[in-house]
Short mmCIF file of C-alpha atoms in Angstrom, two decimals:
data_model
loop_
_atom_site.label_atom_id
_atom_site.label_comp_id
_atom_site.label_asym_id
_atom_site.label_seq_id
_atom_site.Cartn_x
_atom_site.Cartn_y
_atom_site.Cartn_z
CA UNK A 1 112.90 112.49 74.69
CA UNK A 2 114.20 109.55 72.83
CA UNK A 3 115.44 107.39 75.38
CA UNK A 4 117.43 105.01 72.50
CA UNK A 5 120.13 107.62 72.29
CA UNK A 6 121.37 107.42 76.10
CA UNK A 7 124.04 105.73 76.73
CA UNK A 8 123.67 105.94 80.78
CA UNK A 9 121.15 107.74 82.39
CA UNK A 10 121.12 108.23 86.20
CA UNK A 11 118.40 108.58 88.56
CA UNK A 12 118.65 110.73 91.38
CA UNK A 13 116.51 109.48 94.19
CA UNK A 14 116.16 105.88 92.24
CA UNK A 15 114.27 104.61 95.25
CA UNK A 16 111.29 106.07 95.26
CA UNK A 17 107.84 104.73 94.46
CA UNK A 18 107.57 106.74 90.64
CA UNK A 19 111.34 106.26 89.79
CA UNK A 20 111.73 102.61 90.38
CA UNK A 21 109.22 102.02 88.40
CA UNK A 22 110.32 103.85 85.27
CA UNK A 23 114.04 102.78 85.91
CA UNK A 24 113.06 98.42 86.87
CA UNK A 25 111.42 98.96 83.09
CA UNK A 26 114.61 100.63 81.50
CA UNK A 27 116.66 97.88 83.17
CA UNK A 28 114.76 95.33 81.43
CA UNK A 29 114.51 97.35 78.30
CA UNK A 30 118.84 96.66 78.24
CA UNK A 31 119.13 100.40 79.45
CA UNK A 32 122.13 100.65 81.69
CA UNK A 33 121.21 102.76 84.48
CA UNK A 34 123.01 104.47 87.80
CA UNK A 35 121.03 105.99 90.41
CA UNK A 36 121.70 107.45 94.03
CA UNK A 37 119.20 107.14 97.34
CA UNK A 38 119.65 108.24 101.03
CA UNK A 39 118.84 104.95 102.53
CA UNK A 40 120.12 101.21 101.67
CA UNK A 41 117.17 98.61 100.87
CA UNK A 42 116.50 95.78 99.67
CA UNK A 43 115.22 97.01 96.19
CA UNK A 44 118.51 98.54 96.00
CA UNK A 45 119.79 95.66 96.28
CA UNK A 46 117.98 94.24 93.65
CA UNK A 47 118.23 97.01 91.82
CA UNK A 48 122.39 96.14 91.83
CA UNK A 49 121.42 92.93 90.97
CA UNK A 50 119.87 93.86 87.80
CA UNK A 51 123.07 95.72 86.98
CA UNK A 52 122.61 99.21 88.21
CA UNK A 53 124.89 101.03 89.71
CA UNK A 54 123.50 102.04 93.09
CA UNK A 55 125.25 105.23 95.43
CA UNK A 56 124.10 105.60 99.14
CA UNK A 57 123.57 109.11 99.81
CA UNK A 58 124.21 112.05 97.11
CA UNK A 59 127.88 113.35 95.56
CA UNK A 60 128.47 114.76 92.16
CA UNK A 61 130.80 112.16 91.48
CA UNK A 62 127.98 109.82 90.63
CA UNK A 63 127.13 111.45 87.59
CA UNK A 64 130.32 110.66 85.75
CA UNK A 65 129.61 108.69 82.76
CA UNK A 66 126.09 109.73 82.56
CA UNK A 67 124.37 111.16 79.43
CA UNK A 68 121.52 112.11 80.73
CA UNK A 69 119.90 112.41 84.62
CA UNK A 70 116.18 112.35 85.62
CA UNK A 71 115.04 113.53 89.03
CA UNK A 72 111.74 113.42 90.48
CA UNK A 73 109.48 117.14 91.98
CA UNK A 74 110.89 115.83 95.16
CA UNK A 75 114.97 116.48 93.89
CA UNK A 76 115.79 120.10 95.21
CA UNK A 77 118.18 122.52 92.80
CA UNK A 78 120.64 122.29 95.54
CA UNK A 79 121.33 118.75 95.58
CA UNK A 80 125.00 117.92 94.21
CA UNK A 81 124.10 115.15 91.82
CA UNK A 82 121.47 117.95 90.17
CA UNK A 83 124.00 121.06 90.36
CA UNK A 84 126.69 119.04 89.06
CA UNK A 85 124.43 118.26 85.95
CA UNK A 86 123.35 121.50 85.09
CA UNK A 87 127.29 123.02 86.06
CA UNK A 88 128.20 120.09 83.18
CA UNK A 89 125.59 120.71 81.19
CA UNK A 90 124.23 117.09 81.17
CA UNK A 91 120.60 117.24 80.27
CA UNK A 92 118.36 116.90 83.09
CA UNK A 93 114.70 115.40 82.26
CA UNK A 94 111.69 115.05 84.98
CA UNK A 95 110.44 111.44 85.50
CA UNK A 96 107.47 112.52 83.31
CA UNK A 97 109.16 112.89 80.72
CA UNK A 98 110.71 109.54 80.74
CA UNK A 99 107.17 107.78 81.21
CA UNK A 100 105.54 110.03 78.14
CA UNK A 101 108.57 108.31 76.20
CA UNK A 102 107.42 104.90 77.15
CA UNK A 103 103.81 106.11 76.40
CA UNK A 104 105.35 106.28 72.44
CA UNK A 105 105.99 102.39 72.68
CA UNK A 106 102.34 101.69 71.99
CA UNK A 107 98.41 102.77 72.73
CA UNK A 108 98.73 104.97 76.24
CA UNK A 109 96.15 104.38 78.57
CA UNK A 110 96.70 107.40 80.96
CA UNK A 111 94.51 107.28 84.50
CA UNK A 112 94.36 111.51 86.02
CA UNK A 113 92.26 112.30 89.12
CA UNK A 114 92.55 113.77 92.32
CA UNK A 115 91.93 110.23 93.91
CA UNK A 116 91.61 106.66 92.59
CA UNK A 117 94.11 106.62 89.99
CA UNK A 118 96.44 104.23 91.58
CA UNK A 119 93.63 102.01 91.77
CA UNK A 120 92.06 102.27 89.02
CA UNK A 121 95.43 101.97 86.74
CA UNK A 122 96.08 99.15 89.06
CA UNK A 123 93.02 97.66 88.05
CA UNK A 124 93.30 98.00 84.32
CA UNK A 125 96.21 96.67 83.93
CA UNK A 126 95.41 93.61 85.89
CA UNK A 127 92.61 92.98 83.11
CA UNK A 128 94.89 93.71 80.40
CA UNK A 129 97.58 91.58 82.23
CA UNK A 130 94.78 88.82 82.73
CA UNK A 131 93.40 89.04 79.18
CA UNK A 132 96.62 87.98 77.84
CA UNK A 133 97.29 91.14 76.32
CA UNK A 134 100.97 91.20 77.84
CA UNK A 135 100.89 95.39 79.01
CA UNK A 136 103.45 97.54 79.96
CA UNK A 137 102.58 98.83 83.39
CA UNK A 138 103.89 101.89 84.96
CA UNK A 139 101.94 102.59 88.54
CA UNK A 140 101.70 104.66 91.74
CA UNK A 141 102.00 101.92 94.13
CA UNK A 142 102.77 98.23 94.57
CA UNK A 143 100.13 95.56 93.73
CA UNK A 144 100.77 91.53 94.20
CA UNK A 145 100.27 90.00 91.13
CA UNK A 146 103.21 92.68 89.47
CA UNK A 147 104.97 92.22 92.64
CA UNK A 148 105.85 95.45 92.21
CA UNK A 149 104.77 98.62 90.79
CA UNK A 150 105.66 98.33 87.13
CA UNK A 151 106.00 95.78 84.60
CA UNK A 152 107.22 95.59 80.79
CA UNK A 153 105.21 94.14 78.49
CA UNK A 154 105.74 92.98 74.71
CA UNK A 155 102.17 94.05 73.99
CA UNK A 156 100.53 97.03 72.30
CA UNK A 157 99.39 98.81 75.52
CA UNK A 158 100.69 100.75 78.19
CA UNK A 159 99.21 101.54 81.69
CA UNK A 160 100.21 104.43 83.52
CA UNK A 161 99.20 106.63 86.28
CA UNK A 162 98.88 109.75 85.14
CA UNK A 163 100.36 112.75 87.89
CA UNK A 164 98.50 116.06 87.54
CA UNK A 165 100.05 117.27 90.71
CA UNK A 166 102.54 119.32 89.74
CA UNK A 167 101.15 119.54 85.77
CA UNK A 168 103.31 116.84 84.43
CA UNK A 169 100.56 115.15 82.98
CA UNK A 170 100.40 117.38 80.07
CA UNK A 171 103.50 115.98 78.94
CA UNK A 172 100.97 112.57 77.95
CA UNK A 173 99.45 111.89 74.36
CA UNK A 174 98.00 108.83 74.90
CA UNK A 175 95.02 106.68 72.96
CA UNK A 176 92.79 106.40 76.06
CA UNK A 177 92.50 109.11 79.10
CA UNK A 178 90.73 108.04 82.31
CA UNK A 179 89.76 110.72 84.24
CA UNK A 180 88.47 109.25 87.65
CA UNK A 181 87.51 113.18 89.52
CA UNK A 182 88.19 116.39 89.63
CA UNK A 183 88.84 118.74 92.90
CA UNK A 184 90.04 121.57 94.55
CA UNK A 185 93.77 119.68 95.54
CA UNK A 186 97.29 121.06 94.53
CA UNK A 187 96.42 124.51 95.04
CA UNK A 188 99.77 125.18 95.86
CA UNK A 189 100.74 124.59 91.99
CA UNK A 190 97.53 125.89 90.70
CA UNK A 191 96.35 128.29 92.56
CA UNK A 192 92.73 128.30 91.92
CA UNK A 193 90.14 125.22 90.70
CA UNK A 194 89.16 127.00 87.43
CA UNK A 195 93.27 126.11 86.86
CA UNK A 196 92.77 122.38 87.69
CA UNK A 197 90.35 121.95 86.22
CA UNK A 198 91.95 123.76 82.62
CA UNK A 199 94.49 121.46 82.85
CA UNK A 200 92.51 118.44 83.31
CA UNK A 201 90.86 119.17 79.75
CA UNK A 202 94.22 120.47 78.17
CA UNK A 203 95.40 116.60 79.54
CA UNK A 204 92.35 115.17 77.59
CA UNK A 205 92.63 117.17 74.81
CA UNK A 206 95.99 115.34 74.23
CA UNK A 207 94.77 112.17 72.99
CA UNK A 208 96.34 111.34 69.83
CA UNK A 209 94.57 108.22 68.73
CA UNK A 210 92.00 109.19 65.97
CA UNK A 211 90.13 105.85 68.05
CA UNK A 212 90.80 106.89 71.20
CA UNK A 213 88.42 108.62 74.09
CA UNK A 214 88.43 110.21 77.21
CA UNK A 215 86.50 107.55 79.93
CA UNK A 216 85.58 109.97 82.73
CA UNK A 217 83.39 109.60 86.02
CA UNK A 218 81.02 112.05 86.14
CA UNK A 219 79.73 111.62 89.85
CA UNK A 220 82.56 114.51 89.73
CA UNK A 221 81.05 117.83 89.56
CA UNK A 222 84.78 118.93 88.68
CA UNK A 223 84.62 116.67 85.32
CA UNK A 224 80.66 117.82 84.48
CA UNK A 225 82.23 121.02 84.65
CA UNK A 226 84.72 120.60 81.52
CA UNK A 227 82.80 118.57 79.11
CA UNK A 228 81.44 120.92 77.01
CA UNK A 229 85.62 121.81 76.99
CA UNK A 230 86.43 118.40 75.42
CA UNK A 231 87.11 117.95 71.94
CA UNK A 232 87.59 114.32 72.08
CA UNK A 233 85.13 111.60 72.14
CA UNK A 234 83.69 111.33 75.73
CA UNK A 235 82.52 107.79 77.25
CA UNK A 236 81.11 108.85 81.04
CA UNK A 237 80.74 105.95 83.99
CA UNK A 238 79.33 106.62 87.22
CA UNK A 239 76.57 105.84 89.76
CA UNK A 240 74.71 108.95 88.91
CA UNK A 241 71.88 108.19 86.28
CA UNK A 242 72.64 110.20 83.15
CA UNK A 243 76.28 108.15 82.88
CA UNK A 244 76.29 105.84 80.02
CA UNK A 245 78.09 103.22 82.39
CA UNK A 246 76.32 102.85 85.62
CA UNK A 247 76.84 100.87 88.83
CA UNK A 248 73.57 99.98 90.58
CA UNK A 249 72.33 98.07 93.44
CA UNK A 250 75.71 97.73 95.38
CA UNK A 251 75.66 95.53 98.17
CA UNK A 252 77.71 93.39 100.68
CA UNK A 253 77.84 89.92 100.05
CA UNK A 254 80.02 87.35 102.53
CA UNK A 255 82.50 90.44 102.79
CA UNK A 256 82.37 91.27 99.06
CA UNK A 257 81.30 94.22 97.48
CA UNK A 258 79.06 93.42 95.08
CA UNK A 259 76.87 95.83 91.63
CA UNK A 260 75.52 95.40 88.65
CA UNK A 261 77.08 97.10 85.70
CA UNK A 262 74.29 98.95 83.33
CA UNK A 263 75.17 100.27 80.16
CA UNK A 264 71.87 102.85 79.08
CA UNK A 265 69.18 99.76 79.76
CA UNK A 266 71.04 96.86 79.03
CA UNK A 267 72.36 95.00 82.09
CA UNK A 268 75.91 93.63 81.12
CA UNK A 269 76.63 91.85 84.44
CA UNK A 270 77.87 92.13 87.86
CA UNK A 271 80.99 92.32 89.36
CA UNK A 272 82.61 90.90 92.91
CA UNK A 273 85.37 93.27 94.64
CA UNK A 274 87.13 92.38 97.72
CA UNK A 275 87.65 96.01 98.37
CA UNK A 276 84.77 97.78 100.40
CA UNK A 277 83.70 101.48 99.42
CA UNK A 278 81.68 103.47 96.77
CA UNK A 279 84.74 105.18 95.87
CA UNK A 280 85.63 101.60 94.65
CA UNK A 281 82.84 100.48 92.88
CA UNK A 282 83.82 103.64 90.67
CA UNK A 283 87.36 102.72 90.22
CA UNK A 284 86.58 99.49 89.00
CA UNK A 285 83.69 100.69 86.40
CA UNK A 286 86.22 102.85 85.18
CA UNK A 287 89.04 100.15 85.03
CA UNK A 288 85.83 98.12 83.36
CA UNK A 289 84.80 100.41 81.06
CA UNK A 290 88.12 100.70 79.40
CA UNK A 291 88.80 97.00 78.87
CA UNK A 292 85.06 97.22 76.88
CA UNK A 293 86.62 99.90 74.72
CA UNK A 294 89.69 98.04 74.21
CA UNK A 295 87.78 94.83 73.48
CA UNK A 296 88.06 92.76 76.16
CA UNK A 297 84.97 90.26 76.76
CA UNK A 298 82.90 91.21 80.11
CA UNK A 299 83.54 87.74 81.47
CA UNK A 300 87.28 88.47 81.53
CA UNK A 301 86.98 91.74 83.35
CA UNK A 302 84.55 90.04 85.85
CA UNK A 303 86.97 87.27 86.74
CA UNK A 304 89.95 89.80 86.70
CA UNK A 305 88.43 92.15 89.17
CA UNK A 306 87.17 89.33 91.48
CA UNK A 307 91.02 88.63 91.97
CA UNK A 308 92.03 92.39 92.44
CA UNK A 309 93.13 92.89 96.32
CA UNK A 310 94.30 96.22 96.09
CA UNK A 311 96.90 98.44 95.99
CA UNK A 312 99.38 98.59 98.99
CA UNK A 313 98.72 101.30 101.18
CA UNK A 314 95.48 101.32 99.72
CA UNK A 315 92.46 99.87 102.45
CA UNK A 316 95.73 97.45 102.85
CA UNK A 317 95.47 95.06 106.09
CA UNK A 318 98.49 94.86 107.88
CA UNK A 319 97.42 92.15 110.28
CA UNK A 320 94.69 90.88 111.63
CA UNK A 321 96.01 89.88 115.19
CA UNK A 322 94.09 89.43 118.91
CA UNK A 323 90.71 90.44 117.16
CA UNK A 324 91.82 93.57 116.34
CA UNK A 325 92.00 94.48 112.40
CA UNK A 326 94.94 96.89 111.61
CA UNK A 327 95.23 99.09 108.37
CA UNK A 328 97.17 101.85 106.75
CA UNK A 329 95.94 103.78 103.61
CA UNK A 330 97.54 106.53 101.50
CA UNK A 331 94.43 108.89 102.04
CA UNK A 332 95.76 112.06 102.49
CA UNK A 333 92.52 114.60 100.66
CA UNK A 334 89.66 114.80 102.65
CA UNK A 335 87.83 113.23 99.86
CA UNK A 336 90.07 109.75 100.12
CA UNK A 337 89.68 110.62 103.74
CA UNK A 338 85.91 110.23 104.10
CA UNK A 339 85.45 107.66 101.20
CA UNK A 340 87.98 104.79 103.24
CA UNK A 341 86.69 105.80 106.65
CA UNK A 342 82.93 105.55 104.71
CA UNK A 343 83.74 102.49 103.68
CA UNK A 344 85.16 101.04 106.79
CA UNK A 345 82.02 101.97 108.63
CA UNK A 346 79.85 100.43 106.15
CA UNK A 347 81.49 96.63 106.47
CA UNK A 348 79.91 97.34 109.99
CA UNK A 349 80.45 95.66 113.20
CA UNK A 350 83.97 97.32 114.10
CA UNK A 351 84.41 100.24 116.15
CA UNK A 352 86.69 102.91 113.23
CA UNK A 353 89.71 104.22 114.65
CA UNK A 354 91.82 106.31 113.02
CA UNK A 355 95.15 107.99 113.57
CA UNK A 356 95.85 110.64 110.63
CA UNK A 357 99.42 112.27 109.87
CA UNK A 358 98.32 115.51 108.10
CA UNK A 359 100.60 116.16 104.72
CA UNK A 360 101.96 119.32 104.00
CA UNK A 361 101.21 122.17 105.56
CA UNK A 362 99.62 124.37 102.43
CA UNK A 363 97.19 121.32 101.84
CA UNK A 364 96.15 121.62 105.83
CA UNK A 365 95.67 125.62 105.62
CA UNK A 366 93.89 125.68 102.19
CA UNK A 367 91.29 122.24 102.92
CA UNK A 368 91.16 123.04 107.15
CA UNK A 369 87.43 123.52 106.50
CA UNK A 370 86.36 120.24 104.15
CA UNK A 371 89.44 118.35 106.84
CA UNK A 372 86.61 119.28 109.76
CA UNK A 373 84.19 117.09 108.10
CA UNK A 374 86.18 114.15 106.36
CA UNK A 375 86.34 112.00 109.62
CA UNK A 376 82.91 111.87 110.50
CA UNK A 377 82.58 107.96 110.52
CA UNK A 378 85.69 107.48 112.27
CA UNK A 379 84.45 106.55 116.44
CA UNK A 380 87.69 107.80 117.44
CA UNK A 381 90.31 110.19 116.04
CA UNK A 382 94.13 111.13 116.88
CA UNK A 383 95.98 113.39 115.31
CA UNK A 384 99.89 113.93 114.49
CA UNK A 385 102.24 116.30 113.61
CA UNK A 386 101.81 117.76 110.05
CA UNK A 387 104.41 115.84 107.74
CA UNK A 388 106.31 118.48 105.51
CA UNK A 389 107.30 116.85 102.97
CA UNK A 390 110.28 119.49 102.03
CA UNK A 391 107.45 122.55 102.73
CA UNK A 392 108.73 125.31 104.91
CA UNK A 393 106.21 125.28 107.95
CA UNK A 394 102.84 128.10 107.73
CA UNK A 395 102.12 130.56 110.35
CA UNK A 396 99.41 129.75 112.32
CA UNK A 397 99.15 126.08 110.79
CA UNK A 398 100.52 123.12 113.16
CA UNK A 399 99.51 119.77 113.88
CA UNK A 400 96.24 121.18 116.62
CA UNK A 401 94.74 122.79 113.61
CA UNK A 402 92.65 119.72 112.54
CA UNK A 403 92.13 118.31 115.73
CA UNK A 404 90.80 121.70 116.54
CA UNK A 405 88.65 121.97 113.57
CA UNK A 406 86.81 118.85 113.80
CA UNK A 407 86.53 119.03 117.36
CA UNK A 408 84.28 122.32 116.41
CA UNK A 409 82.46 120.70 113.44
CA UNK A 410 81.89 117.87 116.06
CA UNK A 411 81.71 118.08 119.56
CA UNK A 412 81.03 115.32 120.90
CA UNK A 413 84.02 113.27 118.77
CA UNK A 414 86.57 111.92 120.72
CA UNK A 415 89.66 113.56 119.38
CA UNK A 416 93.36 113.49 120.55
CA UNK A 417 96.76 115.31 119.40
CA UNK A 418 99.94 113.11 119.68
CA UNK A 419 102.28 115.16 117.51
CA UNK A 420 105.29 111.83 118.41
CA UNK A 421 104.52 108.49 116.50
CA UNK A 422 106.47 106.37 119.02
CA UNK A 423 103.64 107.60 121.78
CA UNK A 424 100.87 107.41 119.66
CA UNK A 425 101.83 103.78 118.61
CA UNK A 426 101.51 103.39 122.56
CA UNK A 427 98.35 105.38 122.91
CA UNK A 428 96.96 103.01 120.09
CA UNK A 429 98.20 99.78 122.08
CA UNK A 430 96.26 101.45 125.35
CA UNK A 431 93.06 102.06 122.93
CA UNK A 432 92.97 98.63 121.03
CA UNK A 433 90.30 96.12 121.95
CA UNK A 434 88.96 93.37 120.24
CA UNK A 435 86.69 94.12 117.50
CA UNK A 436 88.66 97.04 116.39
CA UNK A 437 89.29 98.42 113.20
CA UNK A 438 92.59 100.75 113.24
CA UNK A 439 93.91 102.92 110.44
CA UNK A 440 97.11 104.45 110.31
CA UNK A 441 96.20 106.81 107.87
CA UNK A 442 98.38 109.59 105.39
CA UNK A 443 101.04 109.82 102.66
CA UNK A 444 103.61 110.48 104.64
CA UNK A 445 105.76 108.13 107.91
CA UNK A 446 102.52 107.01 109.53
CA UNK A 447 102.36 103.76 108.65
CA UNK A 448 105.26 103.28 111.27
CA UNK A 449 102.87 103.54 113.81
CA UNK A 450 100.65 100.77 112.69
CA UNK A 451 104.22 98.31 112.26
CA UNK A 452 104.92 99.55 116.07
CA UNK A 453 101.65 98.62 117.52
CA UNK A 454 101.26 95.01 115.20
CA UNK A 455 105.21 94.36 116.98
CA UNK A 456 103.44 95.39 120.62
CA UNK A 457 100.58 93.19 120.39
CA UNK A 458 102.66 90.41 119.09
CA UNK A 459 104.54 90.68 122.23
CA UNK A 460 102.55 91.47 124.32
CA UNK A 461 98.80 90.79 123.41
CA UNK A 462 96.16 93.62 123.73
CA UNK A 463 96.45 96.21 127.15
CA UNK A 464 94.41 95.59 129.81
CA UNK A 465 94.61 98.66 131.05
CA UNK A 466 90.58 98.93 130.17
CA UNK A 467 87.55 96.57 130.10
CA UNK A 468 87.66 94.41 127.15
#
């Protein structure tokens, strides 16, 4: 895909997370740009702003005067913008292909995994940002210092998440591939791990750069399992003792998680996060590790990382209000699951909360089992409705199925079902007491929960309806 030859190119669903990153850049670039959403907001607005032509809701109208349309997984063949496209015969690209364009602009450095790539792309391009090496930066999810999720950059490198869900990511050549795990998710596209994991060294094996490497954690059983696959030059980071790039002796220090970064013998340093977990600590090796390929001085990466908050929706605070310590994170794999809750329960001193919005119903049938065990540090669970997103609902699979599960795995947890947000916003208001630490937790509308019971306790302070 050359995206010099388009005269317009339109983007159906413009407002979501992946495409307004791709199109903000293309707007920059001096690309003129249309695109279509359901809802007004205010990045549409901005979006207008920037000289894009912005529809509410979809009609095949909006595709007049447009060269070429892009649509994310999420764009059904029945929408009118897409059928009008194909009836024209307009060519119709995924938003994959438009970022492996932009990965042609300079060196690639593509981040694949199951979890941890939006923070660990987040994190390497902060460095590279920081180090003055002026990036292009395509991510997952919104960080403060881009405000934003992507960035263009006049410099050599760009910084992308790399999406392996639906096999997209083997659309990537790229000079450096980060490879942060590999598991058993997406079996709906798959079908089997021996297929993930395939695709995850097929993904590698597309590095183009005769200097480049593959920078992979191998804490992963998943990634042990395709190295002797790889054809590329392999750097491997970890906690786990045979990884050339360790992190030892992690510890908490005045709220910060701190280790020491080993490489073989030879102690390089430390580093400072203000983001709590294991999982973590291995993000940011990884993010470390690459800016010491690339060059960058330790020092630099130390001070970058120290800065790092996070990625929204990401162990993001929400408030902090009556003593009680609201979050919302994107886990949705019980992997990400148990790694945030793990890490909540390690900062110790708060009783863990956590509400949990189950995503997609193929994802609850196929991981019901590991789901049983993934909350095990939470104190107190509830449970919603599953959220579809665009699935056709499973026999047999409904929003009791995980409460049910890990009510068996654990007896003695105290587990509720509120399939409604609006009540369990009020059953969380009931529940809150000082000291608390609350997650709204899923990729789907559960975060609206958390906003509902921040507004409650703003007006009304914490329940008494218990002993405080």
């Amino acid at each position: 895909m050359d995206l010099q030859k388009f005269h317009r190119l339109h983007f159906i669903g413009i407002g979501g997370m992946g495409m307004r990153a791709l199109a903000e850049i293309l707007i920059e670039k001096g690309m003129k740009l249309s695109g279509s959403d359901m809802k007004e907001s205010d990045y549409l607005q901005f979006m207008r702003k920037q000289g894009a032509d912005i529809f509410i809701g979809h009609a095949a109208s909006h595709i007049e005067g447009a060269d070429g349309v892009v649509i994310s997984s999420a764009i059904r063949e029945n929408n009118p913008e897409l059928a009008a496209a194909r009836k024209k015969g307009v060519p119709v690209y995924h938003r994959s292909d438009v970022l492996a364009a932009m990965f042609h602009w300079g060196r690639g450095i593509a981040v694949a995994g199951a979890h941890g790539k939006s923070t660990t792309s987040a994190m390497i391009g902060k460095i590279f940002r920081d180090a003055g090496t002026d990036p292009t930066i395509i991510l997952g999810g919104a960080v403060d210092y881009l405000h934003g999720n992507s960035c263009l950059g006049e410099g050599e490198y760009v910084i992308a998440e790399a999406d392996e869900s639906d096999g997209s990511f083997l659309k990537f050549e790229s000079s450096l591939a980060v490879v942060t795990n590999i598991e058993d998710d997406h079996l709906d596209h798959y079908g089997t791990v021996e297929n993930i994991k395939k695709a995850f060294a097929a993904f590698i094996g597309h590095i183009k750069d005769p200097d480049g490497a593959a920078i992979v954690c191998i804490d992963s059983q998943g990634v042990r399992d395709i190295l002797p696959c790889i054809g590329k030059k392999v750097i491997t980071y970890g906690l786990s003792e045979d990884a050339e790039y360790r992190a030892v002796n992690k510890r908490y220090d005045k709220n910060h998680m701190v280790f020491d970064v080993y490489r073989g013998a030879r102690k390089l340093g430390n580093l400072r996060l203000q983001i709590p977990g294991a999982h973590n600590v291995r993000d940011a090796l990884a993010a470390a590790v690459t800016g010491l390929y690339c060059g960058l001085p330790f020092r630099t990466i130390e001070r970058s990382l120290a800065g790092f908050v996070g990625v929204k929706r990401r162990f993001e605070t929400k408030a902090y209000i009556d003593d009680v310590w609201i979050l919302d994170d994107y886990a949705h794999h019980p992997t990400e699951i148990a790694a945030t809750l793990s890490a909540a329960k390690e900062i110790g001193g708060h009783r863990v909360i956590c509400a949990f919005q189950p995503h997609r119903y193929s994802r609850t049938k196929l991981l019901q089992d590991e789901f049983a065990a993934a909350f095990d540090s939470a104190d107190k669970l509830y449970f919603t409705d599953i959220y579809s997103a665009g699935e056709m609902p499973i026999d047999g699979v409904d929003g009791m199925l995980l409460p049910e599960k890990v009510q068996e795995h654990s007896p003695d947890k105290d587990v509720q079902y509120i399939g409604d947000l609006h009540a369990l916003a009020d059953a969380l208001y009931e529940e809150a007491r000082p000291g608390d630490m609350i997650f709204t937790m899923g990729a789907g509308t559960i975060y609206q929960a958390g906003e509902q019971l921040i507004r409650r306790i703003q007006e009304k302070g914490l329940s008494d309806g218990h002993e405080k």
